[in-house]
Amino acid sequence: MKITLASDHAGYDLRMKVKEHLEKKGIEVIDGGATTGSEPYSYVLAGQKIANDILEGKADRGIAICGTGIGISIVVNKFKGIRCGLCSNEYTARMCRQHNDAQVMAMGARVTGQAVALSMVDAFLDEPFAGDRHAVRVNDIKAQEEEFFK
Ligand code: RB5
């Protein structure tokens, strides 16, 4: 599995921890976004990078980090075909896979501790989509996209 990982400046330090964690597990990472935590870098650019990497088939999943996770999750969800869950703990990270088949998880570096964040990463990568009634709802999301993202 290949992961595209990007953040703005507010997410930089946590992103480095996530990157190290993934690489220790032998997972290939496409790292993008801010190159330091001190120079402002737009979460819009970081979110666009993640969504494009997924849509272009460069990565299987994405992890998006900004200060709250809110801005970057909004950006990623503007792309047709992408489902991004803004998660705050291991349970929501698991559920965004199991129920929503999210390809991208967003989190907030200013509101999520490092240990929790890494447990969220593991849950997000390990959990399969449950399909069944959840597939019906995900298909309804796709139908809505066809209708409104013309
Ligand atoms: C950056 O200061 C902050 O606005 C950004 O990281 C994010 O929290 C926006 O949603």
XYZ file of C-alpha atoms and ligand atoms in Angstrom:
160
model
C 0.000 0.000 0.000
C 1.221 3.490 -0.870
C 0.210 6.514 1.215
C 0.135 10.145 0.170
C 0.736 12.320 3.206
C 0.589 16.116 3.232
C 0.071 18.974 5.643
C 0.220 22.706 6.045
C 2.707 24.335 8.452
C 0.485 23.619 11.470
C 0.554 19.909 10.664
C 4.247 19.688 9.826
C 5.593 18.258 13.098
C 2.860 15.642 13.390
C 3.280 14.783 9.710
C 6.971 14.013 10.308
C 5.980 11.649 13.145
C 3.368 9.966 10.940
C 5.880 9.635 8.108
C 8.447 8.011 10.403
C 5.762 5.672 11.787
C 4.660 4.577 8.304
C 8.201 4.090 7.039
C 9.061 1.967 10.092
C 6.174 -0.269 9.079
C 7.666 -0.563 5.588
C 4.901 1.501 3.975
C 5.819 3.666 1.009
C 5.016 7.336 1.591
C 4.611 10.209 -0.851
C 5.374 13.181 1.367
C 4.079 16.618 0.440
C 3.120 20.045 1.688
C 4.928 22.374 4.082
C 8.678 21.950 4.360
C 8.830 23.564 7.806
C 6.489 24.242 10.681
C 7.365 27.921 10.851
C 6.640 29.267 7.349
C 2.925 29.556 6.492
C 1.829 26.999 3.886
C -1.756 26.721 2.703
C -3.777 23.665 3.673
C -5.553 24.166 0.337
C -2.400 23.236 -1.600
C -1.705 20.272 0.682
C -5.276 18.985 0.288
C -5.189 19.378 -3.489
C -1.968 17.354 -3.620
C -3.478 14.468 -1.674
C -6.688 14.351 -3.724
C -4.782 14.473 -7.007
C -2.388 11.717 -5.922
C -5.361 9.460 -5.173
C -7.265 10.333 -8.341
C -4.140 9.838 -10.486
C -3.528 6.410 -8.924
C -0.211 7.415 -7.365
C -1.393 6.371 -3.896
C -4.018 4.069 -2.409
C -4.821 6.145 0.669
C -4.152 9.632 1.941
C -3.518 11.228 5.305
C -4.217 14.956 5.488
C -3.101 17.133 8.396
C -3.673 20.788 9.265
C -4.189 22.563 12.581
C -7.734 21.341 13.174
C -8.090 18.977 10.223
C -11.153 20.978 9.196
C -9.748 23.112 6.387
C -7.845 20.314 4.710
C -10.791 17.896 4.960
C -13.049 20.461 3.277
C -10.551 20.852 0.423
C -10.093 17.107 -0.131
C -13.848 16.491 -0.100
C -14.325 19.010 -2.933
C -12.809 16.484 -5.355
C -15.208 14.193 -7.179
C -14.644 10.581 -6.201
C -12.808 11.289 -2.961
C -14.205 10.615 0.487
C -12.249 12.161 3.356
C -13.160 11.568 6.990
C -12.174 14.144 9.591
C -11.205 11.899 12.498
C -10.372 12.586 16.122
C -9.703 9.180 17.672
C -9.096 5.537 16.833
C -12.815 4.730 16.652
C -13.621 7.403 14.065
C -10.505 6.448 12.084
C -11.738 2.848 11.974
C -15.289 3.853 11.113
C -14.324 6.127 8.223
C -12.986 2.978 6.546
C -15.578 0.473 7.722
C -18.702 2.528 6.992
C -17.623 5.266 4.574
C -14.855 3.614 2.542
C -12.874 6.841 2.936
C -9.653 6.907 0.938
C -8.399 9.871 2.954
C -8.293 10.548 6.690
C -7.853 14.103 7.947
C -6.697 15.010 11.420
C -5.815 18.112 13.397
C -2.308 18.459 14.778
C -3.422 21.136 17.262
C -6.185 18.988 18.709
C -4.816 15.440 18.514
C -1.942 14.064 20.574
C 0.817 12.153 18.835
C 0.073 8.748 20.366
C -3.609 9.030 19.469
C -2.708 10.193 15.962
C -0.481 7.163 15.355
C -3.163 4.787 16.639
C -5.576 6.487 14.213
C -3.146 5.918 11.346
C -2.928 2.196 12.157
C -6.716 1.864 12.438
C -7.256 3.723 9.164
C -4.793 1.483 7.308
C -5.956 -1.813 8.824
C -9.712 -1.499 8.695
C -11.522 -2.867 5.627
C -14.733 -1.441 4.164
C -17.711 -3.417 5.469
C -19.660 -3.152 2.210
C -23.264 -4.415 2.320
C -25.668 -1.661 3.486
C -22.736 0.757 3.691
C -21.977 0.159 0.018
C -25.531 1.273 -0.781
C -24.878 4.573 1.008
C -21.474 5.098 -0.559
C -23.093 4.465 -3.945
C -25.683 7.110 -3.061
C -22.819 9.552 -2.401
C -21.371 8.690 -5.821
C -24.780 9.254 -7.444
C -25.016 12.619 -5.703
C -21.589 13.519 -7.107
C -22.735 12.646 -10.611
C -25.695 14.955 -10.108
C -23.931 17.939 -8.585
C -20.290 17.817 -9.768
C -21.066 18.069 -13.481
C -3.449 27.427 10.089
O -3.221 28.449 10.980
C -4.850 26.832 10.305
O -5.823 27.746 9.889
C -4.998 25.530 9.551
O -3.997 24.663 9.928
C -6.287 24.765 9.766
O -6.541 24.546 11.121
C -7.462 25.246 9.023
O -8.536 24.615 9.012
